[in-house]
Amino acid sequence: MPHVGVCEDDPALRSVLTRALRAMGHDPVVVATAAEALRAFGRARPEVMVLDIGLPDADGRDLCLALRAAGLDAPVLFLTARDAMHDKIAGFEAGADDYLTKPFDLDELRVRLDALLRRTPAPSAGAGDGPVLDPARHALVRGDDEVPLTPTEFRLLGRLMAEPSAVVRRNALVAAAWPHGAIVSDNTLDSYVRRIRKKLEPLGLTDISTVRGVGYRWQ
Ligand code: CA
């Protein structure tokens, strides 16, 4: 039975989803907060994840970045009450694979989940004991050390950490860090990266490298 991770804070919708997913033959792992999702999904390694955007302790898109940065690469379906276009684009930049706007039909959910499960990648080894992102506090945490980040720094670093060893292009970083379509100069992006590097230095983390003229790379 495929594990489906669900993070939704509305208790009524949570129980509807739990029942519906079981009826569809899935094994749901259902939580109500971003903090619980990071713990429970990290253990269960779901094959697909369903995330509400409006969570009590974090933005679901920041949760998605944190899950990706923690090495969970299962497809993500966002649930959202918002249908503004910029929110959808920002969701995809945060690493989402699909979207459902509330209220939605359970048949529609089933069809979308089946499609996502068909392209589920092989489970990854996970990030081990490396640094993790905390979407509730917008912080990078490693053991007892915690580096507070601004929301923009969090999204920028999350986008980089979500694809370790890959060169992330400047325009992808800008789209992830400034999701509302702000005009951001090259200098601004570079100075944000400088600030993040400075914050990570005390932990001995020097993992952001510059790829001149292209973008940046984590590790
Ligand atoms: Ca909600």
PDB file of C-alpha atoms and ligand atoms in Angstrom:
ATOM      1  CA  MET A   1       0.000   0.000   0.000  1.00  0.00           C
ATOM      2  CA  PRO A   2       1.488   3.347  -0.955  1.00  0.00           C
ATOM      3  CA  HIS A   3       2.111   5.704   1.942  1.00  0.00           C
ATOM      4  CA  VAL A   4       0.452   9.054   1.372  1.00  0.00           C
ATOM      5  CA  GLY A   5       1.602  11.866   3.677  1.00  0.00           C
ATOM      6  CA  VAL A   6      -1.108  14.418   4.436  1.00  0.00           C
ATOM      7  CA  CYS A   7      -0.558  17.702   6.295  1.00  0.00           C
ATOM      8  CA  GLU A   8      -3.847  19.546   6.841  1.00  0.00           C
ATOM      9  CA  ASP A   9      -4.870  21.518   9.919  1.00  0.00           C
ATOM     10  CA  ASP A  10      -8.652  21.426   9.368  1.00  0.00           C
ATOM     11  CA  PRO A  11      -9.857  18.468  11.510  1.00  0.00           C
ATOM     12  CA  ALA A  12     -12.977  17.820   9.387  1.00  0.00           C
ATOM     13  CA  LEU A  13     -11.025  17.757   6.126  1.00  0.00           C
ATOM     14  CA  ARG A  14      -8.328  15.666   7.797  1.00  0.00           C
ATOM     15  CA  SER A  15     -10.789  12.915   8.700  1.00  0.00           C
ATOM     16  CA  VAL A  16     -12.479  13.042   5.273  1.00  0.00           C
ATOM     17  CA  LEU A  17      -9.047  12.655   3.645  1.00  0.00           C
ATOM     18  CA  THR A  18      -8.012   9.833   5.972  1.00  0.00           C
ATOM     19  CA  ARG A  19     -11.167   7.848   5.180  1.00  0.00           C
ATOM     20  CA  ALA A  20     -11.034   8.599   1.460  1.00  0.00           C
ATOM     21  CA  LEU A  21      -7.363   7.640   1.134  1.00  0.00           C
ATOM     22  CA  ARG A  22      -7.930   4.346   2.963  1.00  0.00           C
ATOM     23  CA  ALA A  23     -10.883   3.624   0.657  1.00  0.00           C
ATOM     24  CA  MET A  24      -8.573   4.290  -2.322  1.00  0.00           C
ATOM     25  CA  GLY A  25      -6.170   1.631  -1.012  1.00  0.00           C
ATOM     26  CA  HIS A  26      -3.543   4.007   0.358  1.00  0.00           C
ATOM     27  CA  ASP A  27      -1.881   4.010   3.759  1.00  0.00           C
ATOM     28  CA  PRO A  28      -2.275   7.631   4.928  1.00  0.00           C
ATOM     29  CA  VAL A  29       0.124   9.280   7.384  1.00  0.00           C
ATOM     30  CA  VAL A  30      -1.911  12.270   8.513  1.00  0.00           C
ATOM     31  CA  VAL A  31      -0.634  15.240  10.537  1.00  0.00           C
ATOM     32  CA  ALA A  32      -1.872  18.754  11.353  1.00  0.00           C
ATOM     33  CA  THR A  33       1.269  20.905  11.504  1.00  0.00           C
ATOM     34  CA  ALA A  34       4.470  21.490   9.538  1.00  0.00           C
ATOM     35  CA  ALA A  35       6.586  20.430  12.512  1.00  0.00           C
ATOM     36  CA  GLU A  36       4.761  17.092  12.739  1.00  0.00           C
ATOM     37  CA  ALA A  37       5.017  16.619   8.966  1.00  0.00           C
ATOM     38  CA  LEU A  38       8.803  16.953   9.036  1.00  0.00           C
ATOM     39  CA  ARG A  39       9.051  14.336  11.787  1.00  0.00           C
ATOM     40  CA  ALA A  40       6.388  11.881  10.566  1.00  0.00           C
ATOM     41  CA  PHE A  41       7.154  12.061   6.825  1.00  0.00           C
ATOM     42  CA  GLY A  42      10.880  11.781   7.568  1.00  0.00           C
ATOM     43  CA  ARG A  43      10.153   8.436   9.212  1.00  0.00           C
ATOM     44  CA  ALA A  44       7.397   7.131   6.886  1.00  0.00           C
ATOM     45  CA  ARG A  45       9.027   8.314   3.602  1.00  0.00           C
ATOM     46  CA  PRO A  46       5.635   8.674   1.835  1.00  0.00           C
ATOM     47  CA  GLU A  47       5.436   8.027  -1.908  1.00  0.00           C
ATOM     48  CA  VAL A  48       3.341  11.150  -2.375  1.00  0.00           C
ATOM     49  CA  MET A  49       2.646  14.130  -0.090  1.00  0.00           C
ATOM     50  CA  VAL A  50      -0.508  16.266   0.152  1.00  0.00           C
ATOM     51  CA  LEU A  51       0.185  19.627   1.813  1.00  0.00           C
ATOM     52  CA  ASP A  52      -2.204  22.364   2.849  1.00  0.00           C
ATOM     53  CA  ILE A  53      -0.735  25.815   2.151  1.00  0.00           C
ATOM     54  CA  GLY A  54      -2.357  27.596   5.105  1.00  0.00           C
ATOM     55  CA  LEU A  55      -0.910  25.743   8.108  1.00  0.00           C
ATOM     56  CA  PRO A  56      -0.962  27.083  11.676  1.00  0.00           C
ATOM     57  CA  ASP A  57       2.807  26.994  12.174  1.00  0.00           C
ATOM     58  CA  ALA A  58       4.180  27.577   8.672  1.00  0.00           C
ATOM     59  CA  ASP A  59       3.358  28.311   5.055  1.00  0.00           C
ATOM     60  CA  GLY A  60       2.864  24.959   3.282  1.00  0.00           C
ATOM     61  CA  ARG A  61       5.239  26.114   0.542  1.00  0.00           C
ATOM     62  CA  ASP A  62       7.998  26.654   3.109  1.00  0.00           C
ATOM     63  CA  LEU A  63       7.205  23.187   4.484  1.00  0.00           C
ATOM     64  CA  CYS A  64       7.611  21.793   0.971  1.00  0.00           C
ATOM     65  CA  LEU A  65      11.034  23.431   0.640  1.00  0.00           C
ATOM     66  CA  ALA A  66      12.049  22.042   4.032  1.00  0.00           C
ATOM     67  CA  LEU A  67      10.883  18.517   3.112  1.00  0.00           C
ATOM     68  CA  ARG A  68      12.800  18.699  -0.156  1.00  0.00           C
ATOM     69  CA  ALA A  69      15.881  20.008   1.639  1.00  0.00           C
ATOM     70  CA  ALA A  70      15.547  17.063   4.055  1.00  0.00           C
ATOM     71  CA  GLY A  71      15.852  14.692   1.112  1.00  0.00           C
ATOM     72  CA  LEU A  72      12.168  13.809   0.629  1.00  0.00           C
ATOM     73  CA  ASP A  73      11.649  13.911  -3.111  1.00  0.00           C
ATOM     74  CA  ALA A  74       8.192  12.330  -3.391  1.00  0.00           C
ATOM     75  CA  PRO A  75       5.724  14.329  -5.526  1.00  0.00           C
ATOM     76  CA  VAL A  76       3.780  17.052  -3.701  1.00  0.00           C
ATOM     77  CA  LEU A  77       0.155  18.018  -4.249  1.00  0.00           C
ATOM     78  CA  PHE A  78      -0.801  21.329  -2.644  1.00  0.00           C
ATOM     79  CA  LEU A  79      -4.261  21.955  -1.240  1.00  0.00           C
ATOM     80  CA  THR A  80      -5.184  25.594  -1.171  1.00  0.00           C
ATOM     81  CA  ALA A  81      -8.143  27.833  -0.668  1.00  0.00           C
ATOM     82  CA  ARG A  82      -6.327  30.486  -2.647  1.00  0.00           C
ATOM     83  CA  ASP A  83      -6.596  30.467  -6.391  1.00  0.00           C
ATOM     84  CA  ALA A  84      -4.597  33.587  -7.201  1.00  0.00           C
ATOM     85  CA  MET A  85      -2.189  32.888 -10.044  1.00  0.00           C
ATOM     86  CA  HIS A  86       0.902  34.181  -8.254  1.00  0.00           C
ATOM     87  CA  ASP A  87       0.231  31.750  -5.400  1.00  0.00           C
ATOM     88  CA  LYS A  88       0.094  28.844  -7.827  1.00  0.00           C
ATOM     89  CA  ILE A  89       3.342  29.854  -9.498  1.00  0.00           C
ATOM     90  CA  ALA A  90       5.039  30.318  -6.131  1.00  0.00           C
ATOM     91  CA  GLY A  91       3.797  26.841  -5.156  1.00  0.00           C
ATOM     92  CA  PHE A  92       5.408  25.241  -8.165  1.00  0.00           C
ATOM     93  CA  GLU A  93       8.637  27.140  -7.538  1.00  0.00           C
ATOM     94  CA  ALA A  94       8.602  25.704  -4.017  1.00  0.00           C
ATOM     95  CA  GLY A  95       8.753  22.223  -5.553  1.00  0.00           C
ATOM     96  CA  ALA A  96       5.081  21.286  -5.912  1.00  0.00           C
ATOM     97  CA  ASP A  97       4.006  18.903  -8.642  1.00  0.00           C
ATOM     98  CA  ASP A  98       0.291  19.623  -8.654  1.00  0.00           C
ATOM     99  CA  TYR A  99      -2.440  21.716  -7.131  1.00  0.00           C
ATOM    100  CA  LEU A 100      -6.027  21.348  -5.913  1.00  0.00           C
ATOM    101  CA  THR A 101      -8.116  24.334  -4.947  1.00  0.00           C
ATOM    102  CA  LYS A 102     -10.546  23.845  -2.057  1.00  0.00           C
ATOM    103  CA  PRO A 103     -13.289  22.759  -2.115  1.00  0.00           C
ATOM    104  CA  PHE A 104     -12.352  19.800  -4.289  1.00  0.00           C
ATOM    105  CA  ASP A 105     -13.949  16.588  -5.411  1.00  0.00           C
ATOM    106  CA  LEU A 106     -12.520  13.347  -3.954  1.00  0.00           C
ATOM    107  CA  ASP A 107     -12.574  11.735  -7.414  1.00  0.00           C
ATOM    108  CA  GLU A 108     -10.413  14.580  -8.653  1.00  0.00           C
ATOM    109  CA  LEU A 109      -8.000  13.977  -5.766  1.00  0.00           C
ATOM    110  CA  ARG A 110      -7.839  10.257  -6.608  1.00  0.00           C
ATOM    111  CA  VAL A 111      -7.046  10.906 -10.271  1.00  0.00           C
ATOM    112  CA  ARG A 112      -4.304  13.412  -9.406  1.00  0.00           C
ATOM    113  CA  LEU A 113      -2.745  11.148  -6.756  1.00  0.00           C
ATOM    114  CA  ASP A 114      -2.724   8.177  -9.126  1.00  0.00           C
ATOM    115  CA  ALA A 115      -0.972  10.308 -11.748  1.00  0.00           C
ATOM    116  CA  LEU A 116       1.636  11.470  -9.230  1.00  0.00           C
ATOM    117  CA  LEU A 117       2.193   7.933  -7.897  1.00  0.00           C
ATOM    118  CA  ARG A 118       2.913   6.718 -11.416  1.00  0.00           C
ATOM    119  CA  ARG A 119       5.939   9.007 -11.544  1.00  0.00           C
ATOM    120  CA  THR A 120       7.173   8.548  -7.989  1.00  0.00           C
ATOM    121  CA  PRO A 121      10.979   8.353  -7.944  1.00  0.00           C
ATOM    122  CA  ALA A 122      12.777   5.596  -6.069  1.00  0.00           C
ATOM    123  CA  PRO A 123      12.987   6.482  -2.366  1.00  0.00           C
ATOM    124  CA  SER A 124      16.166   8.411  -1.660  1.00  0.00           C
ATOM    125  CA  ALA A 125      18.596   7.668   1.113  1.00  0.00           C
ATOM    126  CA  GLY A 126      17.653  10.828   2.998  1.00  0.00           C
ATOM    127  CA  ALA A 127      19.841  13.638   4.208  1.00  0.00           C
ATOM    128  CA  GLY A 128      21.269  11.845   7.249  1.00  0.00           C
ATOM    129  CA  ASP A 129      22.384  14.167  10.030  1.00  0.00           C
ATOM    130  CA  GLY A 130      23.068  17.220   7.887  1.00  0.00           C
ATOM    131  CA  PRO A 131      21.426  20.585   8.466  1.00  0.00           C
ATOM    132  CA  VAL A 132      17.635  20.765   8.124  1.00  0.00           C
ATOM    133  CA  LEU A 133      15.271  23.657   7.512  1.00  0.00           C
ATOM    134  CA  ASP A 134      12.573  24.516  10.063  1.00  0.00           C
ATOM    135  CA  PRO A 135       9.683  26.112   8.146  1.00  0.00           C
ATOM    136  CA  ALA A 136       7.855  27.170  11.317  1.00  0.00           C
ATOM    137  CA  ARG A 137      10.730  29.262  12.640  1.00  0.00           C
ATOM    138  CA  HIS A 138      12.411  30.010   9.301  1.00  0.00           C
ATOM    139  CA  ALA A 139      15.664  28.612  10.588  1.00  0.00           C
ATOM    140  CA  LEU A 140      18.425  26.246   9.571  1.00  0.00           C
ATOM    141  CA  VAL A 141      18.965  23.692  12.328  1.00  0.00           C
ATOM    142  CA  ARG A 142      21.842  21.303  12.827  1.00  0.00           C
ATOM    143  CA  GLY A 143      21.850  19.422  16.114  1.00  0.00           C
ATOM    144  CA  ASP A 144      21.659  22.065  18.838  1.00  0.00           C
ATOM    145  CA  ASP A 145      22.695  24.896  16.532  1.00  0.00           C
ATOM    146  CA  GLU A 146      20.055  27.099  14.988  1.00  0.00           C
ATOM    147  CA  VAL A 147      20.575  29.852  12.418  1.00  0.00           C
ATOM    148  CA  PRO A 148      17.609  32.235  12.173  1.00  0.00           C
ATOM    149  CA  LEU A 149      16.789  33.296   8.624  1.00  0.00           C
ATOM    150  CA  THR A 150      14.435  35.876   7.162  1.00  0.00           C
ATOM    151  CA  PRO A 151      11.562  34.383   5.090  1.00  0.00           C
ATOM    152  CA  THR A 152      13.344  35.438   1.870  1.00  0.00           C
ATOM    153  CA  GLU A 153      16.646  33.926   2.997  1.00  0.00           C
ATOM    154  CA  PHE A 154      14.757  30.762   4.009  1.00  0.00           C
ATOM    155  CA  ARG A 155      13.173  30.354   0.558  1.00  0.00           C
ATOM    156  CA  LEU A 156      16.451  31.090  -1.215  1.00  0.00           C
ATOM    157  CA  LEU A 157      18.405  28.568   0.859  1.00  0.00           C
ATOM    158  CA  GLY A 158      15.549  26.033   0.635  1.00  0.00           C
ATOM    159  CA  ARG A 159      15.577  26.243  -3.158  1.00  0.00           C
ATOM    160  CA  LEU A 160      19.339  25.610  -3.181  1.00  0.00           C
ATOM    161  CA  MET A 161      19.237  22.768  -0.650  1.00  0.00           C
ATOM    162  CA  ALA A 162      16.355  21.083  -2.474  1.00  0.00           C
ATOM    163  CA  GLU A 163      18.722  20.231  -5.339  1.00  0.00           C
ATOM    164  CA  PRO A 164      22.076  19.437  -3.748  1.00  0.00           C
ATOM    165  CA  SER A 165      25.038  19.487  -6.144  1.00  0.00           C
ATOM    166  CA  ALA A 166      22.931  21.031  -8.921  1.00  0.00           C
ATOM    167  CA  VAL A 167      23.530  24.514 -10.258  1.00  0.00           C
ATOM    168  CA  VAL A 168      20.348  26.491  -9.582  1.00  0.00           C
ATOM    169  CA  ARG A 169      19.945  29.319 -12.064  1.00  0.00           C
ATOM    170  CA  ARG A 170      19.622  32.888 -10.890  1.00  0.00           C
ATOM    171  CA  ASN A 171      16.081  33.299 -12.265  1.00  0.00           C
ATOM    172  CA  ALA A 172      14.890  30.122 -10.480  1.00  0.00           C
ATOM    173  CA  LEU A 173      16.358  31.423  -7.212  1.00  0.00           C
ATOM    174  CA  VAL A 174      14.673  34.800  -7.639  1.00  0.00           C
ATOM    175  CA  ALA A 175      11.320  33.152  -8.446  1.00  0.00           C
ATOM    176  CA  ALA A 176      11.523  30.958  -5.335  1.00  0.00           C
ATOM    177  CA  ALA A 177      12.748  33.635  -2.938  1.00  0.00           C
ATOM    178  CA  TRP A 178      10.510  36.476  -4.135  1.00  0.00           C
ATOM    179  CA  PRO A 179       7.320  34.562  -5.035  1.00  0.00           C
ATOM    180  CA  HIS A 180       5.200  37.606  -5.712  1.00  0.00           C
ATOM    181  CA  GLY A 181       6.987  38.584  -8.890  1.00  0.00           C
ATOM    182  CA  ALA A 182       9.153  41.362  -7.455  1.00  0.00           C
ATOM    183  CA  ILE A 183      11.763  42.869  -9.757  1.00  0.00           C
ATOM    184  CA  VAL A 184      15.031  41.766  -8.193  1.00  0.00           C
ATOM    185  CA  SER A 185      18.419  42.950  -9.411  1.00  0.00           C
ATOM    186  CA  ASP A 186      21.459  40.670  -9.666  1.00  0.00           C
ATOM    187  CA  ASN A 187      23.057  42.706  -6.883  1.00  0.00           C
ATOM    188  CA  THR A 188      20.149  42.036  -4.545  1.00  0.00           C
ATOM    189  CA  LEU A 189      20.321  38.275  -5.118  1.00  0.00           C
ATOM    190  CA  ASP A 190      24.090  38.304  -4.572  1.00  0.00           C
ATOM    191  CA  SER A 191      23.822  40.301  -1.373  1.00  0.00           C
ATOM    192  CA  TYR A 192      21.186  37.889   0.014  1.00  0.00           C
ATOM    193  CA  VAL A 193      23.504  34.974  -0.749  1.00  0.00           C
ATOM    194  CA  ARG A 194      26.366  36.827   0.981  1.00  0.00           C
ATOM    195  CA  ARG A 195      24.193  37.317   4.065  1.00  0.00           C
ATOM    196  CA  ILE A 196      23.217  33.632   4.143  1.00  0.00           C
ATOM    197  CA  ARG A 197      26.877  32.585   3.787  1.00  0.00           C
ATOM    198  CA  LYS A 198      27.818  34.856   6.675  1.00  0.00           C
ATOM    199  CA  LYS A 199      25.068  33.372   8.853  1.00  0.00           C
ATOM    200  CA  LEU A 200      26.133  29.778   8.064  1.00  0.00           C
ATOM    201  CA  GLU A 201      29.861  30.422   8.602  1.00  0.00           C
ATOM    202  CA  PRO A 202      29.840  29.977  12.407  1.00  0.00           C
ATOM    203  CA  LEU A 203      28.521  26.417  11.855  1.00  0.00           C
ATOM    204  CA  GLY A 204      31.367  25.697   9.491  1.00  0.00           C
ATOM    205  CA  LEU A 205      28.913  25.452   6.600  1.00  0.00           C
ATOM    206  CA  THR A 206      30.551  26.761   3.445  1.00  0.00           C
ATOM    207  CA  ASP A 207      28.349  24.817   1.060  1.00  0.00           C
ATOM    208  CA  ILE A 208      27.134  27.589  -1.238  1.00  0.00           C
ATOM    209  CA  SER A 209      29.356  27.973  -4.242  1.00  0.00           C
ATOM    210  CA  THR A 210      29.061  30.562  -6.968  1.00  0.00           C
ATOM    211  CA  VAL A 211      28.779  29.451 -10.569  1.00  0.00           C
ATOM    212  CA  ARG A 212      29.718  32.659 -12.325  1.00  0.00           C
ATOM    213  CA  GLY A 213      27.136  33.984 -14.735  1.00  0.00           C
ATOM    214  CA  VAL A 214      24.772  31.061 -14.071  1.00  0.00           C
ATOM    215  CA  GLY A 215      23.729  30.786 -10.448  1.00  0.00           C
ATOM    216  CA  TYR A 216      24.606  29.064  -7.210  1.00  0.00           C
ATOM    217  CA  ARG A 217      25.098  25.524  -5.971  1.00  0.00           C
ATOM    218  CA  TRP A 218      24.591  23.842  -2.583  1.00  0.00           C
ATOM    219  CA  GLN A 219      27.548  21.473  -1.873  1.00  0.00           C
TER     220      GLN A 219
HETATM  221 CA    CA B   1      -5.413  25.328   6.557  1.00  0.00          CA
END
